[in-house]
Amino acid sequence: MAKGISRRMALGAASALAGAASLPSGAWAAASVRPVNLRIEWLTAPRGIDTRRPRFRWEIVAPEGARDVMPGISRVIVASSEAAVNRRQGDVWDSGLQKGRLDTQPKTPLKLASHTPYYWAVVTDGQWSEAAQFVTGVIDPSEWQGQWIAAKTDPVPGTHVRGMNMVLTPPEETVLPIFRTDFDAGKVARAVVSVTGLGHFELTVNGKPVTDSLLNPGWTEYDRTIYYTTYDVTKLVNTGGNRLGVWLGNGMYNAERVKGRKTKFSHSYGKPKFSLHLSLFMADGSVKRIVSDKTWQVSEGPILFSSIFGGEDVDARRERPDWDTLADTTTDGWRAALEVPAPKGRLRAQPIPQVRQHQRFETVAITEPKPGVFVYDLGQNFAGRPDVVVRGPAGATVRIRPFETPGEDGMVWQRSFNAGPEKGWVEYNYTLAGRGEERFVPRFNYHGFRYLQIEGAAPKGKVSAGQAEIVSVAGQFCYTDLPQTGRFACSDPLFGRIHRLIERAVLSNAYSVLTDCPHREKLGWLEQNHLNALTVFYNRDAVTMYEKMVHDINDTQKTDGMVPGIAPEYMQFLNPDGSDQDARNSPEWGGAVALATWAAYRQYGDPQVLADGYPAMRRYADYLASRADGHIVDFGLGDWYDMAPDGKLGPSRLTHRALSGTATYIQVLETLSKVAMVLKRPATEIADATRRHAAVRDAFNARFFKPDTGSYDRDSQTANAMPLALGIVPAGQEQRVLAALVKAVRASGNGVTAGDVGFHYVVRALMMYGRDDVLFDMLSVTDRPSYGYQLAKGATALTEAWNADPTKSLNHFMLGHGEGWLYGGIGGIHVDFADAEGRVITVAPKPVGTLTAADVAHTTVFGEVRSRWKREGKTINMEVDIPPGAKARIVVPGAKAARFVGSGHYRFTGAVA
């Protein structure tokens, strides 16, 4: 019998379950609790589950007006058919009865078959959920029968060259291949395909794409891990003849340097290649496999050039109509594909949602800064793809160049991309086939932009003889399909604009890694993953992204324990002598191995992410110890992009890098001890981390604290905020250091001088010590470096620099820390699964400044938490919604003590001074 469940409870629950099972559909609508939002491995109805011990999770809902609803007795069943799950028969797995849970995981591996659908359901206190489905990928790697095939062999098989390789790839070598194969099928009951293509692929069945997603598979450290994706293609397979078609792109796998085109770096894990495994489950019970091998045909496609950085060129005259359907019977130009050695990485199912188009931006203005040159303004800086429709004669070429802000002449200016005439352009070139209206959308490139400059074509009314006509210009806003988890509104329109500014940058950088920017680098810089964790979590359900991040770090960490600043590490920032540059090795970046992982646990409550990351955390803590001198860590970038008076941007200038580096070291050690406790590691490991934490803390204060002034280091915002936020200020000195921090803020006219690292701690420290009034003032500023200043300069996404320097990225989310105050201060919503009192949710709004109202909501693993308040004079009327299954701490403005509540809707009245 399950631990903690009495015999009487078990018998009563069993009776309730049996009764519920016999009820007709819909008869339990009046029951008190109902399971909803069923997820497996954090995904809804996923395809490609490749673990035999998947994690099952759900939420519960209760009737309107109910309070203090907690999960009671629950049970999960997994069945081999929909009929079985509807009969409440768990013929694959039955969890048995469990008490007070919203998740479960089999203790022993389930007997799951590859490419097979399974059905599962949850019953809680007698009420069944709707049935949910998942489809397995290839459970046992030895079952994968597809060979790796390509158009060309790698120059040196298995070689991976990283960095700034200056060798140019000739144009004839950049044409991308297409592949096809034919097969016959009888009556098919089910067809499931798993496929991977490096760097990216698109798969069609009888000319129809298997998905509307793009840039598959996700980016990884390809020498260690390669993702595949799985699709149910039953409806696309015909009885009789069929054809599979595959497009391949370079992505991050093969970043080539081509004359005249932008690239951040050039490196290659190899030439594009793919592997495919299709299972046909026939109506007669037999199984047929269609796999990639040397019997496939390959040809050069219409994509002449494709770079994840430099754009994409297409010659539509080379397109072969119906090449991926049986209607095309030509064989000219096709040859046998080559079987090539498998890449080094381990093949596994992609654990994160795929990238899709979520919004479309239409043209809001057209200018002609120079005869024949047209600039289309889409009104918003975003990441995605141009969507351009043209018509004209065959052979006419249209050039499209994206950019974020125009130059002084009103034309394309790619300085913020670190691109242009000297460093190579980001551009798209489309040569028309002359078949009426033709639509160009790049397949294997995305970019951040607001404007598109078009040459070689003109809008209607300005078309010259023999020239192409521009029919329409739009942009596709694309990002990883992460569920929305936040809504923010308040009485101050500026704060609403700041929220949208930050959110737009977060989404623009949510691809298969959280990138710094969607144009210049597209790299997974790690510092933002912990410093901006709340910014991401408040807006999107990013648990899968953070679990992937842990694996990326594990794959990237070096043998000495060092964690590079980016993961996957597609570019190594090295000095000429081979030593690491500060950009490669900074504690504030590498510390994400512990700090971002801990942030994910606090938000989502699943200790699996801690278990996956703990060994790497320990190695990194030991690495920092090996680099410390008297416990002080003095290397790296420090408080990147802080705002010195002269406006020069780069490594820390206002705060000694040893302060931020050592403070990060302290935080890593503190986190290590907390993780060890959650994982129930040996007491010696906990004691060791605790002892080391105390030693480094004492050395930090001895080095940086100034007792005569009650401040730290150079008295910067960052220097005073970090020790306050981390709770390492000498006892009794906290208010003096807080006063020094506030003084530093006021001295800058409430503008921000802290950088990428420091502003996170400024927000934390001021919130911890109740100085939300200072944060209100900082976020209200518009005439000096701040969020408001960026908006005043015309930004539509968060910029890289506080001063909105147009030569820097204009779509960067590293400075998005203020979102933590918008949700956690104005809305007062906090989630913490490490809360010492077990109150995961806290709602403690701060109606400061001239704010008169707010309505803030955040979806947690329990459901939506909502905080609404309105100020009338000195009275605050407050409404709070806590979802079923949760316990919360409510701090009403003006109240002397917190209130502790369960789920439900609550109204409170408070007061402000």
GROMACS .gro file of C-alpha atoms in nm, residues 550-753:
model
  204
  550VAL     CA    1   2.136   2.204  -1.809
  551HIS     CA    2   2.215   1.936  -2.066
  552ASP     CA    3   2.379   2.194  -2.294
  553ILE     CA    4   2.602   2.301  -2.005
  554ASN     CA    5   2.682   1.940  -1.919
  555ASP     CA    6   2.783   1.881  -2.281
  556THR     CA    7   2.992   2.199  -2.289
  557GLN     CA    8   3.170   2.191  -1.952
  558LYS     CA    9   3.544   2.132  -1.977
  559THR     CA   10   3.740   1.858  -1.806
  560ASP     CA   11   3.879   2.100  -1.548
  561GLY     CA   12   3.527   2.208  -1.453
  562MET     CA   13   3.527   2.539  -1.639
  563VAL     CA   14   3.190   2.634  -1.789
  564PRO     CA   15   3.224   2.851  -2.101
  565GLY     CA   16   3.015   3.165  -2.129
  566ILE     CA   17   2.801   3.020  -2.407
  567ALA     CA   18   2.633   2.683  -2.442
  568PRO     CA   19   2.633   2.519  -2.686
  569GLU     CA   20   2.981   2.659  -2.741
  570TYR     CA   21   2.974   2.723  -3.114
  571MET     CA   22   3.251   2.979  -3.086
  572GLN     CA   23   3.554   2.969  -2.859
  573PHE     CA   24   3.678   3.312  -2.755
  574LEU     CA   25   4.052   3.246  -2.742
  575ASN     CA   26   4.363   3.462  -2.736
  576PRO     CA   27   4.634   3.407  -3.000
  577ASP     CA   28   4.825   3.189  -2.755
  578GLY     CA   29   4.522   2.964  -2.708
  579SER     CA   30   4.429   3.092  -2.361
  580ASP     CA   31   4.073   3.189  -2.278
  581GLN     CA   32   3.950   3.541  -2.332
  582ASP     CA   33   3.736   3.691  -2.057
  583ALA     CA   34   3.436   3.649  -2.288
  584ARG     CA   35   3.484   3.273  -2.269
  585ASN     CA   36   3.548   3.240  -1.899
  586SER     CA   37   3.361   3.462  -1.654
  587PRO     CA   38   3.216   3.349  -1.319
  588GLU     CA   39   2.901   3.553  -1.373
  589TRP     CA   40   2.836   3.353  -1.690
  590GLY     CA   41   2.965   3.009  -1.589
  591GLY     CA   42   2.782   3.038  -1.258
  592ALA     CA   43   2.460   2.969  -1.447
  593VAL     CA   44   2.544   2.601  -1.406
  594ALA     CA   45   2.417   2.636  -1.049
  595LEU     CA   46   2.218   2.958  -1.041
  596ALA     CA   47   1.994   2.907  -1.346
  597THR     CA   48   1.935   2.546  -1.249
  598TRP     CA   49   1.831   2.648  -0.898
  599ALA     CA   50   1.604   2.918  -1.042
  600ALA     CA   51   1.425   2.654  -1.250
  601TYR     CA   52   1.371   2.436  -0.945
  602ARG     CA   53   1.234   2.726  -0.741
  603GLN     CA   54   0.988   2.807  -1.020
  604TYR     CA   55   0.873   2.460  -1.123
  605GLY     CA   56   0.950   2.238  -0.824
  606ASP     CA   57   1.088   1.939  -1.012
  607PRO     CA   58   1.412   1.814  -0.853
  608GLN     CA   59   1.508   1.632  -1.174
  609VAL     CA   60   1.670   1.949  -1.306
  610LEU     CA   61   1.884   1.963  -0.989
  611ALA     CA   62   1.983   1.598  -1.018
  612ASP     CA   63   2.084   1.649  -1.380
  613GLY     CA   64   2.293   1.954  -1.299
  614TYR     CA   65   2.443   1.874  -0.958
  615PRO     CA   66   2.763   1.697  -1.072
  616ALA     CA   67   2.848   1.987  -1.302
  617MET     CA   68   2.777   2.237  -1.022
  618ARG     CA   69   3.024   2.063  -0.793
  619ARG     CA   70   3.293   2.055  -1.059
  620TYR     CA   71   3.242   2.424  -1.131
  621ALA     CA   72   3.265   2.518  -0.763
  622ASP     CA   73   3.593   2.328  -0.746
  623TYR     CA   74   3.712   2.505  -1.060
  624LEU     CA   75   3.642   2.847  -0.908
  625ALA     CA   76   3.832   2.739  -0.596
  626SER     CA   77   4.130   2.647  -0.814
  627ARG     CA   78   4.127   2.994  -0.969
  628ALA     CA   79   4.076   3.188  -0.646
  629ASP     CA   80   4.354   3.378  -0.470
  630GLY     CA   81   4.277   3.403  -0.099
  631HIS     CA   82   3.918   3.306  -0.188
  632ILE     CA   83   3.890   3.605  -0.426
  633VAL     CA   84   3.802   3.534  -0.790
  634ASP     CA   85   3.943   3.799  -1.021
  635PHE     CA   86   3.887   3.717  -1.387
  636GLY     CA   87   3.616   3.761  -1.647
  637LEU     CA   88   3.400   4.041  -1.781
  638GLY     CA   89   3.248   4.166  -1.457
  639ASP     CA   90   2.941   4.389  -1.479
  640TRP     CA   91   2.918   4.392  -1.856
  641TYR     CA   92   2.779   4.708  -2.019
  642ASP     CA   93   2.754   4.917  -1.704
  643MET     CA   94   2.703   5.286  -1.777
  644ALA     CA   95   3.017   5.485  -1.703
  645PRO     CA   96   2.992   5.865  -1.743
  646ASP     CA   97   3.170   5.860  -2.080
  647GLY     CA   98   2.918   5.610  -2.221
  648LYS     CA   99   3.181   5.360  -2.335
  649LEU     CA  100   3.043   5.008  -2.324
  650GLY     CA  101   3.208   4.675  -2.257
  651PRO     CA  102   3.358   4.499  -1.953
  652SER     CA  103   3.283   4.639  -1.608
  653ARG     CA  104   3.413   4.989  -1.542
  654LEU     CA  105   3.226   5.106  -1.232
  655THR     CA  106   3.268   4.791  -1.026
  656HIS     CA  107   3.578   4.579  -0.983
  657ARG     CA  108   3.529   4.250  -1.161
  658ALA     CA  109   3.665   4.069  -0.858
  659LEU     CA  110   3.363   4.189  -0.659
  660SER     CA  111   3.101   4.052  -0.899
  661GLY     CA  112   3.307   3.741  -0.970
  662THR     CA  113   3.358   3.657  -0.602
  663ALA     CA  114   2.998   3.741  -0.517
  664THR     CA  115   2.892   3.496  -0.786
  665TYR     CA  116   3.130   3.237  -0.638
  666ILE     CA  117   2.963   3.288  -0.298
  667GLN     CA  118   2.621   3.241  -0.455
  668VAL     CA  119   2.733   2.924  -0.634
  669LEU     CA  120   2.850   2.774  -0.304
  670GLU     CA  121   2.531   2.871  -0.123
  671THR     CA  122   2.325   2.719  -0.405
  672LEU     CA  123   2.536   2.406  -0.402
  673SER     CA  124   2.453   2.346  -0.036
  674LYS     CA  125   2.080   2.405  -0.096
  675VAL     CA  126   2.075   2.169  -0.392
  676ALA     CA  127   2.258   1.906  -0.192
  677MET     CA  128   1.991   1.931   0.080
  678VAL     CA  129   1.703   1.898  -0.170
  679LEU     CA  130   1.871   1.594  -0.326
  680LYS     CA  131   1.944   1.449   0.019
  681ARG     CA  132   2.312   1.424  -0.056
  682PRO     CA  133   2.557   1.311   0.215
  683ALA     CA  134   2.588   1.553   0.506
  684THR     CA  135   2.958   1.591   0.432
  685GLU     CA  136   2.880   1.749   0.093
  686ILE     CA  137   2.639   1.997   0.251
  687ALA     CA  138   2.886   2.082   0.527
  688ASP     CA  139   3.169   2.129   0.281
  689ALA     CA  140   2.974   2.374   0.065
  690THR     CA  141   2.857   2.561   0.377
  691ARG     CA  142   3.211   2.589   0.516
  692ARG     CA  143   3.350   2.713   0.187
  693HIS     CA  144   3.067   2.963   0.152
  694ALA     CA  145   3.150   3.117   0.491
  695ALA     CA  146   3.521   3.138   0.410
  696VAL     CA  147   3.466   3.313   0.077
  697ARG     CA  148   3.204   3.544   0.228
  698ASP     CA  149   3.446   3.657   0.498
  699ALA     CA  150   3.724   3.712   0.247
  700PHE     CA  151   3.484   3.909   0.027
  701ASN     CA  152   3.388   4.145   0.306
  702ALA     CA  153   3.748   4.186   0.418
  703ARG     CA  154   3.845   4.286   0.066
  704PHE     CA  155   3.552   4.501  -0.046
  705PHE     CA  156   3.353   4.633   0.251
  706LYS     CA  157   3.448   4.981   0.373
  707PRO     CA  158   3.338   5.019   0.737
  708ASP     CA  159   3.406   5.392   0.741
  709THR     CA  160   3.152   5.464   0.464
  710GLY     CA  161   2.925   5.161   0.502
  711SER     CA  162   2.963   5.078   0.134
  712TYR     CA  163   3.144   4.842  -0.099
  713ASP     CA  164   3.425   4.874  -0.352
  714ARG     CA  165   3.383   5.184  -0.569
  715ASP     CA  166   3.040   5.262  -0.422
  716SER     CA  167   2.859   5.175  -0.745
  717GLN     CA  168   2.501   5.056  -0.772
  718THR     CA  169   2.625   4.704  -0.845
  719ALA     CA  170   2.887   4.695  -0.570
  720ASN     CA  171   2.636   4.778  -0.298
  721ALA     CA  172   2.346   4.578  -0.441
  722MET     CA  173   2.516   4.239  -0.480
  723PRO     CA  174   2.609   4.180  -0.113
  724LEU     CA  175   2.268   4.311   0.001
  725ALA     CA  176   2.080   4.078  -0.234
  726LEU     CA  177   2.297   3.782  -0.135
  727GLY     CA  178   2.261   3.844   0.237
  728ILE     CA  179   2.635   3.862   0.301
  729VAL     CA  180   2.665   4.214   0.444
  730PRO     CA  181   2.818   4.209   0.795
  731ALA     CA  182   2.547   4.191   1.060
  732GLY     CA  183   2.419   4.533   1.160
  733GLN     CA  184   2.557   4.705   0.849
  734GLU     CA  185   2.266   4.631   0.615
  735GLN     CA  186   2.090   4.967   0.646
  736ARG     CA  187   2.413   5.158   0.588
  737VAL     CA  188   2.480   4.962   0.269
  738LEU     CA  189   2.118   5.007   0.161
  739ALA     CA  190   2.155   5.382   0.212
  740ALA     CA  191   2.469   5.374  -0.001
  741LEU     CA  192   2.283   5.192  -0.278
  742VAL     CA  193   1.995   5.439  -0.272
  743LYS     CA  194   2.243   5.726  -0.272
  744ALA     CA  195   2.414   5.581  -0.581
  745VAL     CA  196   2.078   5.561  -0.757
  746ARG     CA  197   1.979   5.916  -0.663
  747ALA     CA  198   2.322   6.043  -0.768
  748SER     CA  199   2.253   5.922  -1.121
  749GLY     CA  200   1.919   6.101  -1.132
  750ASN     CA  201   1.744   5.766  -1.080
  751GLY     CA  202   1.904   5.640  -1.399
  752VAL     CA  203   2.063   5.298  -1.423
  753THR     CA  204   2.439   5.267  -1.409
   0.00000   0.00000   0.00000
